PDB file of C-alpha atoms and ligand atoms in Angstrom:
ATOM      1  CA  MET A 857       0.000   0.000   0.000  1.00  0.00           C
ATOM      2  CA  ALA A 858       1.499   3.348  -1.092  1.00  0.00           C
ATOM      3  CA  VAL A 859       1.733   5.873   1.747  1.00  0.00           C
ATOM      4  CA  THR A 860       1.212   9.421   0.522  1.00  0.00           C
ATOM      5  CA  ASP A 861      -0.907  11.126   3.187  1.00  0.00           C
ATOM      6  CA  ALA A 862      -2.183  10.791   6.771  1.00  0.00           C
ATOM      7  CA  ALA A 863      -5.114   8.536   5.846  1.00  0.00           C
ATOM      8  CA  SER A 864      -2.950   6.059   3.906  1.00  0.00           C
ATOM      9  CA  ALA A 865      -0.335   6.094   6.699  1.00  0.00           C
ATOM     10  CA  ALA A 866      -3.036   5.202   9.242  1.00  0.00           C
ATOM     11  CA  ARG A 867      -4.331   2.410   6.983  1.00  0.00           C
ATOM     12  CA  ALA A 868      -0.810   1.019   6.502  1.00  0.00           C
ATOM     13  CA  LEU A 869      -0.229   0.836  10.275  1.00  0.00           C
ATOM     14  CA  VAL A 870      -3.602  -0.779  10.966  1.00  0.00           C
ATOM     15  CA  GLU A 871      -2.877  -3.353   8.255  1.00  0.00           C
ATOM     16  CA  ALA A 872       0.632  -4.095   9.586  1.00  0.00           C
ATOM     17  CA  GLU A 873      -0.848  -4.725  13.037  1.00  0.00           C
ATOM     18  CA  ARG A 874      -3.718  -6.863  11.748  1.00  0.00           C
ATOM     19  CA  GLU A 875      -1.493  -8.946   9.462  1.00  0.00           C
ATOM     20  CA  ARG A 876       1.369  -9.144  11.994  1.00  0.00           C
ATOM     21  CA  ALA A 877       3.640  -7.958   9.221  1.00  0.00           C
ATOM     22  CA  ALA A 878       6.263  -5.380  10.154  1.00  0.00           C
ATOM     23  CA  ARG A 879       6.959  -2.772   7.492  1.00  0.00           C
ATOM     24  CA  GLY A 880       9.586  -0.177   6.603  1.00  0.00           C
ATOM     25  CA  ARG A 881       9.589   3.396   7.882  1.00  0.00           C
ATOM     26  CA  LEU A 882       6.693   5.574   6.719  1.00  0.00           C
ATOM     27  CA  THR A 883       9.106   8.521   6.619  1.00  0.00           C
ATOM     28  CA  VAL A 884      11.162   6.833   3.887  1.00  0.00           C
ATOM     29  CA  GLU A 885       8.102   6.303   1.708  1.00  0.00           C
ATOM     30  CA  TRP A 886       6.579   9.665   2.570  1.00  0.00           C
ATOM     31  CA  PRO A 887       9.219  12.196   3.717  1.00  0.00           C
ATOM     32  CA  GLY A 888       6.409  14.736   4.231  1.00  0.00           C
ATOM     33  CA  LEU A 889       5.341  12.953   7.441  1.00  0.00           C
ATOM     34  CA  ASP A 890       6.205  15.556  10.080  1.00  0.00           C
ATOM     35  CA  LEU A 891       5.544  15.340  13.809  1.00  0.00           C
ATOM     36  CA  GLY A 892       2.229  17.226  13.746  1.00  0.00           C
ATOM     37  CA  THR A 893       0.923  14.974  10.985  1.00  0.00           C
ATOM     38  CA  ALA A 894       2.186  11.901  12.861  1.00  0.00           C
ATOM     39  CA  TYR A 895       0.039  12.841  15.876  1.00  0.00           C
ATOM     40  CA  ALA A 896      -2.909  13.248  13.472  1.00  0.00           C
ATOM     41  CA  VAL A 897      -2.244   9.695  12.163  1.00  0.00           C
ATOM     42  CA  GLN A 898      -2.107   8.448  15.769  1.00  0.00           C
ATOM     43  CA  ARG A 899      -5.504  10.088  16.440  1.00  0.00           C
ATOM     44  CA  MET A 900      -6.953   8.448  13.317  1.00  0.00           C
ATOM     45  CA  THR A 901      -5.947   4.910  14.339  1.00  0.00           C
ATOM     46  CA  ILE A 902      -7.246   5.477  17.876  1.00  0.00           C
ATOM     47  CA  GLY A 903     -10.462   6.957  16.448  1.00  0.00           C
ATOM     48  CA  ASP A 904     -10.956   3.725  14.457  1.00  0.00           C
ATOM     49  CA  ARG A 905     -10.560   1.682  17.636  1.00  0.00           C
ATOM     50  CA  VAL A 906     -13.018   3.841  19.562  1.00  0.00           C
ATOM     51  CA  ARG A 907     -15.586   3.642  16.750  1.00  0.00           C
ATOM     52  CA  ALA A 908     -15.206  -0.160  16.955  1.00  0.00           C
ATOM     53  CA  GLY A 909     -16.102  -0.073  20.701  1.00  0.00           C
ATOM     54  CA  ASP A 910     -12.774   0.509  22.449  1.00  0.00           C
ATOM     55  CA  ARG A 911     -12.354   3.235  25.103  1.00  0.00           C
ATOM     56  CA  VAL A 912      -9.559   5.706  25.869  1.00  0.00           C
ATOM     57  CA  ILE A 913      -8.254   5.062  29.419  1.00  0.00           C
ATOM     58  CA  GLY A 914      -5.191   7.279  29.543  1.00  0.00           C
ATOM     59  CA  THR A 915      -1.868   8.359  28.111  1.00  0.00           C
ATOM     60  CA  LYS A 916       1.595   6.943  27.932  1.00  0.00           C
ATOM     61  CA  LEU A 917       4.919   8.609  27.550  1.00  0.00           C
ATOM     62  CA  GLY A 918       7.608   7.014  25.460  1.00  0.00           C
ATOM     63  CA  LEU A 919      11.334   7.577  25.156  1.00  0.00           C
ATOM     64  CA  THR A 920      11.541   9.403  28.496  1.00  0.00           C
ATOM     65  CA  SER A 921      14.659   7.595  29.758  1.00  0.00           C
ATOM     66  CA  ALA A 922      18.254   7.712  28.498  1.00  0.00           C
ATOM     67  CA  ALA A 923      18.190   3.889  28.225  1.00  0.00           C
ATOM     68  CA  LYS A 924      15.292   4.016  25.764  1.00  0.00           C
ATOM     69  CA  GLN A 925      16.482   7.102  23.890  1.00  0.00           C
ATOM     70  CA  GLN A 926      19.940   5.621  23.334  1.00  0.00           C
ATOM     71  CA  ARG A 927      18.580   2.280  22.145  1.00  0.00           C
ATOM     72  CA  MET A 928      16.173   3.947  19.699  1.00  0.00           C
ATOM     73  CA  GLY A 929      18.537   6.761  18.645  1.00  0.00           C
ATOM     74  CA  ILE A 930      15.842   9.364  19.331  1.00  0.00           C
ATOM     75  CA  SER A 931      16.280  12.083  21.948  1.00  0.00           C
ATOM     76  CA  SER A 932      12.699  13.423  22.184  1.00  0.00           C
ATOM     77  CA  PRO A 933       9.946  11.908  24.318  1.00  0.00           C
ATOM     78  CA  LEU A 934       6.526  11.228  22.799  1.00  0.00           C
ATOM     79  CA  THR A 935       2.973  10.733  23.990  1.00  0.00           C
ATOM     80  CA  ALA A 936       0.578   8.013  22.899  1.00  0.00           C
ATOM     81  CA  VAL A 937      -2.948   6.967  23.770  1.00  0.00           C
ATOM     82  CA  LEU A 938      -3.879   4.045  26.032  1.00  0.00           C
ATOM     83  CA  VAL A 939      -7.106   2.218  25.215  1.00  0.00           C
ATOM     84  CA  GLU A 940      -8.967  -0.375  27.248  1.00  0.00           C
ATOM     85  CA  SER A 941      -8.142  -3.261  24.905  1.00  0.00           C
ATOM     86  CA  TYR A 942      -4.433  -2.862  25.782  1.00  0.00           C
ATOM     87  CA  LEU A 943      -5.082  -3.764  29.428  1.00  0.00           C
ATOM     88  CA  LEU A 944      -4.074  -7.245  30.575  1.00  0.00           C
ATOM     89  CA  ARG A 945      -4.877  -8.603  34.031  1.00  0.00           C
ATOM     90  CA  VAL A 946      -1.836  -9.210  36.239  1.00  0.00           C
ATOM     91  CA  ASP A 947      -2.283 -12.981  35.992  1.00  0.00           C
ATOM     92  CA  GLN A 948      -2.975 -13.036  32.253  1.00  0.00           C
ATOM     93  CA  PRO A 949      -0.256 -14.505  29.993  1.00  0.00           C
ATOM     94  CA  VAL A 950       0.760 -12.109  27.226  1.00  0.00           C
ATOM     95  CA  PRO A 951      -0.739 -13.439  23.949  1.00  0.00           C
ATOM     96  CA  LEU A 952       2.413 -13.407  21.822  1.00  0.00           C
ATOM     97  CA  ASP A 953       0.733 -14.879  18.744  1.00  0.00           C
ATOM     98  CA  GLU A 954      -1.094 -11.571  18.250  1.00  0.00           C
ATOM     99  CA  LEU A 955       2.171  -9.644  18.189  1.00  0.00           C
ATOM    100  CA  ILE A 956       5.077  -9.165  15.781  1.00  0.00           C
ATOM    101  CA  GLN A 957       8.226  -8.538  17.885  1.00  0.00           C
ATOM    102  CA  PRO A 958       7.121  -8.077  21.508  1.00  0.00           C
ATOM    103  CA  ARG A 959       9.365  -6.451  24.072  1.00  0.00           C
ATOM    104  CA  ILE A 960       8.589  -5.597  27.674  1.00  0.00           C
ATOM    105  CA  GLU A 961       9.652  -2.751  29.968  1.00  0.00           C
ATOM    106  CA  PRO A 962       8.927  -1.781  33.583  1.00  0.00           C
ATOM    107  CA  GLU A 963       7.250   1.541  34.282  1.00  0.00           C
ATOM    108  CA  ILE A 964       5.950   3.724  37.078  1.00  0.00           C
ATOM    109  CA  VAL A 965       2.236   4.304  36.548  1.00  0.00           C
ATOM    110  CA  PHE A 966       0.023   7.104  37.829  1.00  0.00           C
ATOM    111  CA  VAL A 967      -3.736   7.190  38.247  1.00  0.00           C
ATOM    112  CA  LEU A 968      -5.005  10.751  38.420  1.00  0.00           C
ATOM    113  CA  GLY A 969      -7.298  11.937  41.195  1.00  0.00           C
ATOM    114  CA  ARG A 970      -8.188  15.141  39.395  1.00  0.00           C
ATOM    115  CA  ASP A 971      -8.062  16.759  35.966  1.00  0.00           C
ATOM    116  CA  LEU A 972      -4.715  18.100  34.804  1.00  0.00           C
ATOM    117  CA  GLU A 973      -4.451  20.655  32.056  1.00  0.00           C
ATOM    118  CA  GLY A 974      -1.409  22.460  30.588  1.00  0.00           C
ATOM    119  CA  PRO A 975       0.354  24.583  29.600  1.00  0.00           C
ATOM    120  CA  GLY A 976       2.751  25.557  32.347  1.00  0.00           C
ATOM    121  CA  VAL A 977       2.132  22.592  34.673  1.00  0.00           C
ATOM    122  CA  THR A 978       5.106  22.016  37.014  1.00  0.00           C
ATOM    123  CA  ALA A 979       6.211  18.638  38.346  1.00  0.00           C
ATOM    124  CA  ALA A 980       4.883  19.586  41.801  1.00  0.00           C
ATOM    125  CA  ALA A 981       1.450  20.528  40.399  1.00  0.00           C
ATOM    126  CA  ALA A 982       1.423  17.345  38.314  1.00  0.00           C
ATOM    127  CA  LEU A 983       2.217  15.183  41.334  1.00  0.00           C
ATOM    128  CA  ALA A 984      -0.525  16.897  43.358  1.00  0.00           C
ATOM    129  CA  ALA A 985      -3.057  15.604  40.804  1.00  0.00           C
ATOM    130  CA  VAL A 986      -1.926  11.975  41.262  1.00  0.00           C
ATOM    131  CA  ASP A 987      -4.155   9.767  43.396  1.00  0.00           C
ATOM    132  CA  ARG A 988      -2.219   6.473  43.325  1.00  0.00           C
ATOM    133  CA  VAL A 989       1.071   5.137  41.996  1.00  0.00           C
ATOM    134  CA  TYR A 990       1.434   1.580  40.660  1.00  0.00           C
ATOM    135  CA  ALA A 991       4.091  -0.734  39.294  1.00  0.00           C
ATOM    136  CA  GLY A 992       3.489  -1.408  35.615  1.00  0.00           C
ATOM    137  CA  PHE A 993       4.730  -3.321  32.615  1.00  0.00           C
ATOM    138  CA  GLU A 994       4.353  -2.143  29.069  1.00  0.00           C
ATOM    139  CA  ILE A 995       4.516  -4.700  26.262  1.00  0.00           C
ATOM    140  CA  ILE A 996       5.523  -2.855  23.117  1.00  0.00           C
ATOM    141  CA  ASP A 997       5.332  -4.161  19.558  1.00  0.00           C
ATOM    142  CA  SER A 998       6.612  -1.876  16.828  1.00  0.00           C
ATOM    143  CA  ARG A 999       4.937  -2.178  13.478  1.00  0.00           C
ATOM    144  CA  PHE A1000       8.335  -1.260  11.947  1.00  0.00           C
ATOM    145  CA  GLU A1001      10.862  -3.989  11.104  1.00  0.00           C
ATOM    146  CA  GLY A1002      13.485  -4.333  13.821  1.00  0.00           C
ATOM    147  CA  TYR A1003      12.129  -1.273  15.704  1.00  0.00           C
ATOM    148  CA  ASP A1004      13.777   0.861  13.035  1.00  0.00           C
ATOM    149  CA  PHE A1005      11.907   4.180  13.042  1.00  0.00           C
ATOM    150  CA  ALA A1006      12.259   7.961  13.188  1.00  0.00           C
ATOM    151  CA  LEU A1007      10.220   9.975  15.714  1.00  0.00           C
ATOM    152  CA  PRO A1008       7.248  10.681  13.357  1.00  0.00           C
ATOM    153  CA  ASP A1009       7.038   6.943  12.510  1.00  0.00           C
ATOM    154  CA  VAL A1010       6.814   5.817  16.135  1.00  0.00           C
ATOM    155  CA  VAL A1011       4.404   8.629  17.041  1.00  0.00           C
ATOM    156  CA  ALA A1012       2.102   7.595  14.177  1.00  0.00           C
ATOM    157  CA  ASP A1013       2.426   3.990  15.416  1.00  0.00           C
ATOM    158  CA  ASN A1014       1.008   5.116  18.804  1.00  0.00           C
ATOM    159  CA  GLY A1015       4.393   4.643  20.478  1.00  0.00           C
ATOM    160  CA  SER A1016       4.622   0.920  19.565  1.00  0.00           C
ATOM    161  CA  SER A1017       1.743   0.237  21.986  1.00  0.00           C
ATOM    162  CA  ALA A1018       0.408  -3.296  22.394  1.00  0.00           C
ATOM    163  CA  TYR A1019      -0.424  -4.206  26.002  1.00  0.00           C
ATOM    164  CA  VAL A1020      -0.080  -2.822  29.515  1.00  0.00           C
ATOM    165  CA  VAL A1021      -0.231  -4.451  32.930  1.00  0.00           C
ATOM    166  CA  VAL A1022      -0.893  -2.465  36.115  1.00  0.00           C
ATOM    167  CA  GLY A1023       0.098  -3.923  39.499  1.00  0.00           C
ATOM    168  CA  GLY A1024      -2.480  -4.471  42.182  1.00  0.00           C
ATOM    169  CA  ASN A1025      -1.150  -2.402  45.070  1.00  0.00           C
ATOM    170  CA  GLY A1026      -1.573   1.300  44.573  1.00  0.00           C
ATOM    171  CA  VAL A1027       0.450   3.609  46.809  1.00  0.00           C
ATOM    172  CA  SER A1028      -0.218   7.248  47.653  1.00  0.00           C
ATOM    173  CA  PRO A1029       2.452   9.484  46.065  1.00  0.00           C
ATOM    174  CA  SER A1030       3.237  10.847  49.523  1.00  0.00           C
ATOM    175  CA  ASP A1031       4.202   7.350  50.700  1.00  0.00           C
ATOM    176  CA  LEU A1032       7.268   6.928  48.483  1.00  0.00           C
ATOM    177  CA  ASP A1033      10.178   8.840  47.021  1.00  0.00           C
ATOM    178  CA  LEU A1034       9.476   8.447  43.320  1.00  0.00           C
ATOM    179  CA  GLY A1035      12.931   9.555  42.189  1.00  0.00           C
ATOM    180  CA  LEU A1036      14.565   6.934  44.388  1.00  0.00           C
ATOM    181  CA  GLU A1037      12.012   4.161  43.781  1.00  0.00           C
ATOM    182  CA  ALA A1038      14.124   1.327  42.390  1.00  0.00           C
ATOM    183  CA  VAL A1039      13.264  -1.519  40.044  1.00  0.00           C
ATOM    184  CA  VAL A1040      15.092  -4.752  39.333  1.00  0.00           C
ATOM    185  CA  LEU A1041      14.110  -6.313  35.998  1.00  0.00           C
ATOM    186  CA  SER A1042      14.684 -10.064  35.685  1.00  0.00           C
ATOM    187  CA  VAL A1043      14.069 -12.615  32.951  1.00  0.00           C
ATOM    188  CA  ASP A1044      13.676 -16.204  34.125  1.00  0.00           C
ATOM    189  CA  GLY A1045      15.384 -15.355  37.393  1.00  0.00           C
ATOM    190  CA  GLN A1046      18.379 -13.548  35.841  1.00  0.00           C
ATOM    191  CA  VAL A1047      18.709  -9.838  36.577  1.00  0.00           C
ATOM    192  CA  VAL A1048      18.925  -7.995  33.234  1.00  0.00           C
ATOM    193  CA  ALA A1049      18.577  -4.322  34.247  1.00  0.00           C
ATOM    194  CA  THR A1050      18.073  -1.999  37.190  1.00  0.00           C
ATOM    195  CA  ALA A1051      16.927   1.617  37.406  1.00  0.00           C
ATOM    196  CA  THR A1052      15.315   4.163  39.684  1.00  0.00           C
ATOM    197  CA  GLY A1053      12.427   6.552  39.025  1.00  0.00           C
ATOM    198  CA  ALA A1054      14.971   9.287  38.299  1.00  0.00           C
ATOM    199  CA  ALA A1055      15.618   7.486  34.983  1.00  0.00           C
ATOM    200  CA  VAL A1056      12.463   9.034  33.510  1.00  0.00           C
ATOM    201  CA  GLN A1057      13.125  12.731  32.961  1.00  0.00           C
ATOM    202  CA  GLY A1058      14.850  13.049  36.361  1.00  0.00           C
ATOM    203  CA  HIS A1059      11.592  12.224  38.190  1.00  0.00           C
ATOM    204  CA  PRO A1060       8.328  10.566  37.060  1.00  0.00           C
ATOM    205  CA  ALA A1061       6.406  13.726  38.016  1.00  0.00           C
ATOM    206  CA  GLU A1062       8.549  15.636  35.508  1.00  0.00           C
ATOM    207  CA  ALA A1063       7.459  13.098  32.896  1.00  0.00           C
ATOM    208  CA  LEU A1064       3.807  13.652  33.851  1.00  0.00           C
ATOM    209  CA  ALA A1065       4.231  17.444  33.592  1.00  0.00           C
ATOM    210  CA  LEU A1066       5.922  16.979  30.215  1.00  0.00           C
ATOM    211  CA  ALA A1067       2.986  14.877  28.990  1.00  0.00           C
ATOM    212  CA  VAL A1068       0.286  17.295  30.089  1.00  0.00           C
ATOM    213  CA  ASN A1069       2.134  20.310  28.664  1.00  0.00           C
ATOM    214  CA  ALA A1070       2.721  18.493  25.352  1.00  0.00           C
ATOM    215  CA  LEU A1071      -0.944  17.463  25.212  1.00  0.00           C
ATOM    216  CA  ALA A1072      -1.974  21.107  25.781  1.00  0.00           C
ATOM    217  CA  GLU A1073      -0.110  22.047  22.593  1.00  0.00           C
ATOM    218  CA  ARG A1074      -2.523  19.729  20.786  1.00  0.00           C
ATOM    219  CA  GLY A1075      -5.595  21.018  22.651  1.00  0.00           C
ATOM    220  CA  GLN A1076      -5.818  17.983  24.956  1.00  0.00           C
ATOM    221  CA  ALA A1077      -5.787  17.437  28.725  1.00  0.00           C
ATOM    222  CA  LEU A1078      -5.739  14.572  31.218  1.00  0.00           C
ATOM    223  CA  ARG A1079      -8.838  13.691  33.215  1.00  0.00           C
ATOM    224  CA  ALA A1080      -9.418  12.348  36.734  1.00  0.00           C
ATOM    225  CA  GLY A1081      -9.318   8.552  36.707  1.00  0.00           C
ATOM    226  CA  GLU A1082      -6.989   8.344  33.704  1.00  0.00           C
ATOM    227  CA  ILE A1083      -3.897   6.137  33.777  1.00  0.00           C
ATOM    228  CA  VAL A1084      -0.490   7.544  32.819  1.00  0.00           C
ATOM    229  CA  PHE A1085       2.453   5.275  31.964  1.00  0.00           C
ATOM    230  CA  THR A1086       5.516   7.465  32.515  1.00  0.00           C
ATOM    231  CA  GLY A1087       7.906   5.604  30.157  1.00  0.00           C
ATOM    232  CA  GLY A1088      10.217   2.616  30.228  1.00  0.00           C
ATOM    233  CA  LEU A1089      12.642   2.870  33.163  1.00  0.00           C
ATOM    234  CA  THR A1090      15.078   0.453  31.511  1.00  0.00           C
ATOM    235  CA  ASP A1091      15.602  -0.670  27.954  1.00  0.00           C
ATOM    236  CA  ALA A1092      12.854  -3.057  26.832  1.00  0.00           C
ATOM    237  CA  VAL A1093      13.704  -6.776  26.641  1.00  0.00           C
ATOM    238  CA  PRO A1094      12.266  -9.355  24.201  1.00  0.00           C
ATOM    239  CA  LEU A1095       9.319 -11.340  25.573  1.00  0.00           C
ATOM    240  CA  ARG A1096       9.276 -15.027  24.596  1.00  0.00           C
ATOM    241  CA  HIS A1097       6.976 -17.999  25.085  1.00  0.00           C
ATOM    242  CA  ALA A1098       7.038 -19.385  28.662  1.00  0.00           C
ATOM    243  CA  SER A1099       9.540 -16.741  29.687  1.00  0.00           C
ATOM    244  CA  GLN A1100       8.832 -15.121  33.047  1.00  0.00           C
ATOM    245  CA  VAL A1101       9.685 -11.465  33.369  1.00  0.00           C
ATOM    246  CA  SER A1102       9.595  -9.822  36.780  1.00  0.00           C
ATOM    247  CA  ALA A1103       9.901  -6.235  37.942  1.00  0.00           C
ATOM    248  CA  GLU A1104      10.622  -5.887  41.644  1.00  0.00           C
ATOM    249  CA  PHE A1105      10.054  -2.358  42.879  1.00  0.00           C
ATOM    250  CA  THR A1106      11.223  -1.130  46.300  1.00  0.00           C
ATOM    251  CA  THR A1107       7.828   0.146  47.489  1.00  0.00           C
ATOM    252  CA  LEU A1108       5.412  -0.607  44.659  1.00  0.00           C
ATOM    253  CA  GLY A1109       5.902  -4.371  44.943  1.00  0.00           C
ATOM    254  CA  ALA A1110       6.640  -7.075  42.398  1.00  0.00           C
ATOM    255  CA  LEU A1111       4.981  -7.724  39.076  1.00  0.00           C
ATOM    256  CA  VAL A1112       5.494 -10.928  37.073  1.00  0.00           C
ATOM    257  CA  VAL A1113       4.266 -11.691  33.573  1.00  0.00           C
ATOM    258  CA  THR A1114       4.674 -14.693  31.304  1.00  0.00           C
ATOM    259  CA  GLY A1115       4.679 -14.805  27.536  1.00  0.00           C
ATOM    260  CA  TYR A1116       2.388 -17.345  25.896  1.00  0.00           C
ATOM    261  CA  SER A1117       2.459 -18.622  22.328  1.00  0.00           C
ATOM    262  CA  ALA A1118       0.517 -21.599  20.985  1.00  0.00           C
ATOM    263  CA  VAL A1119       3.090 -21.747  18.184  1.00  0.00           C
ATOM    264  CA  ALA A1120       6.620 -22.930  18.964  1.00  0.00           C
ATOM    265  CA  ASP A1121       9.155 -20.066  18.849  1.00  0.00           C
ATOM    266  CA  ASP A1122      10.855 -21.505  15.714  1.00  0.00           C
ATOM    267  CA  ASP A1123       7.553 -21.507  13.798  1.00  0.00           C
ATOM    268  CA  ARG A1124       6.626 -17.933  14.611  1.00  0.00           C
ATOM    269  CA  LYS A1125       6.339 -15.525  11.695  1.00  0.00           C
ATOM    270  CA  ASP A1126       9.067 -13.233  13.005  1.00  0.00           C
TER     271      ASP A1126
HETATM  272  O1  LIG B1552       8.163   3.642  27.320  1.00  0.00           O
HETATM  273  C1  LIG B1552       8.752   3.829  26.280  1.00  0.00           C
HETATM  274  O2  LIG B1552       9.810   4.461  26.239  1.00  0.00           O
HETATM  275  C2  LIG B1552       8.108   3.274  25.000  1.00  0.00           C
HETATM  276  C3  LIG B1552       8.725   3.854  23.810  1.00  0.00           C
HETATM  277  C4  LIG B1552       7.970   3.467  22.597  1.00  0.00           C
HETATM  278  C5  LIG B1552       8.878   3.339  21.481  1.00  0.00           C
HETATM  279  C6  LIG B1552       9.558   2.022  21.478  1.00  0.00           C
HETATM  280  O3  LIG B1552      10.432   1.779  22.319  1.00  0.00           O
HETATM  281  O4  LIG B1552       9.244   1.237  20.583  1.00  0.00           O
HETATM  282 MG1  LIG B1553       6.706   2.305  27.610  1.00  0.00          MG
END
């Protein structure tokens, strides 16, 4: 499918996801895809989901940590939309057969107690709007081969979103030091990465302020009850069948997920 405008870019991404077929960068095919247009493409694909019965439940930040920015070669954070169909229960295996090249990353997650609207929101004001803080996992799945994308590509692709998991024990933001909150990421019992909350923009509340101020530039705001994923604390790691990935947070508790594929790894399309 030739990509020449926002509508055809949105169709190409929806098709790549449906067919589980990663594609090349949109920005190579259509160099006119700038950041503003990429957010319009993102809105189009989310609009399709909502018209089909899905529901917007929040926002996620992407590329907020040095670990993620270095791996992706992109130095600007992004925002993307979280919809209800992304949510997995904590005990639900991740359905890998629906995905192309799944990776998983631990995140600090906020649930807002009141509306938050930019511009000019400070980290302190952002944190004051947070009701509870949770441990989270994001399962990402780029629709671009080998996660090879420029910023407009990944923005259009809704920040590589696929699934999210939110831990069960919410904590009041006043009951922990978010900058110092540590996470140990392990795969099948082997520690693969560690980080603290300071990894995301110096403090997760800075990431929240960044999100709400960026949304204001596009005429959007966050609402009470919405979930905000503040960005991968560590680099994301591949998620494989029967593999157990755990994130042990100092105060937020431990979260464990398992990948599940009905197809043996060697027979998978990727
Ligand atoms: O939390 C994140 O940094 C997700 C970034 C989304 C882009 C990607 O890593 O594919
Ligand atoms: Mg993420």
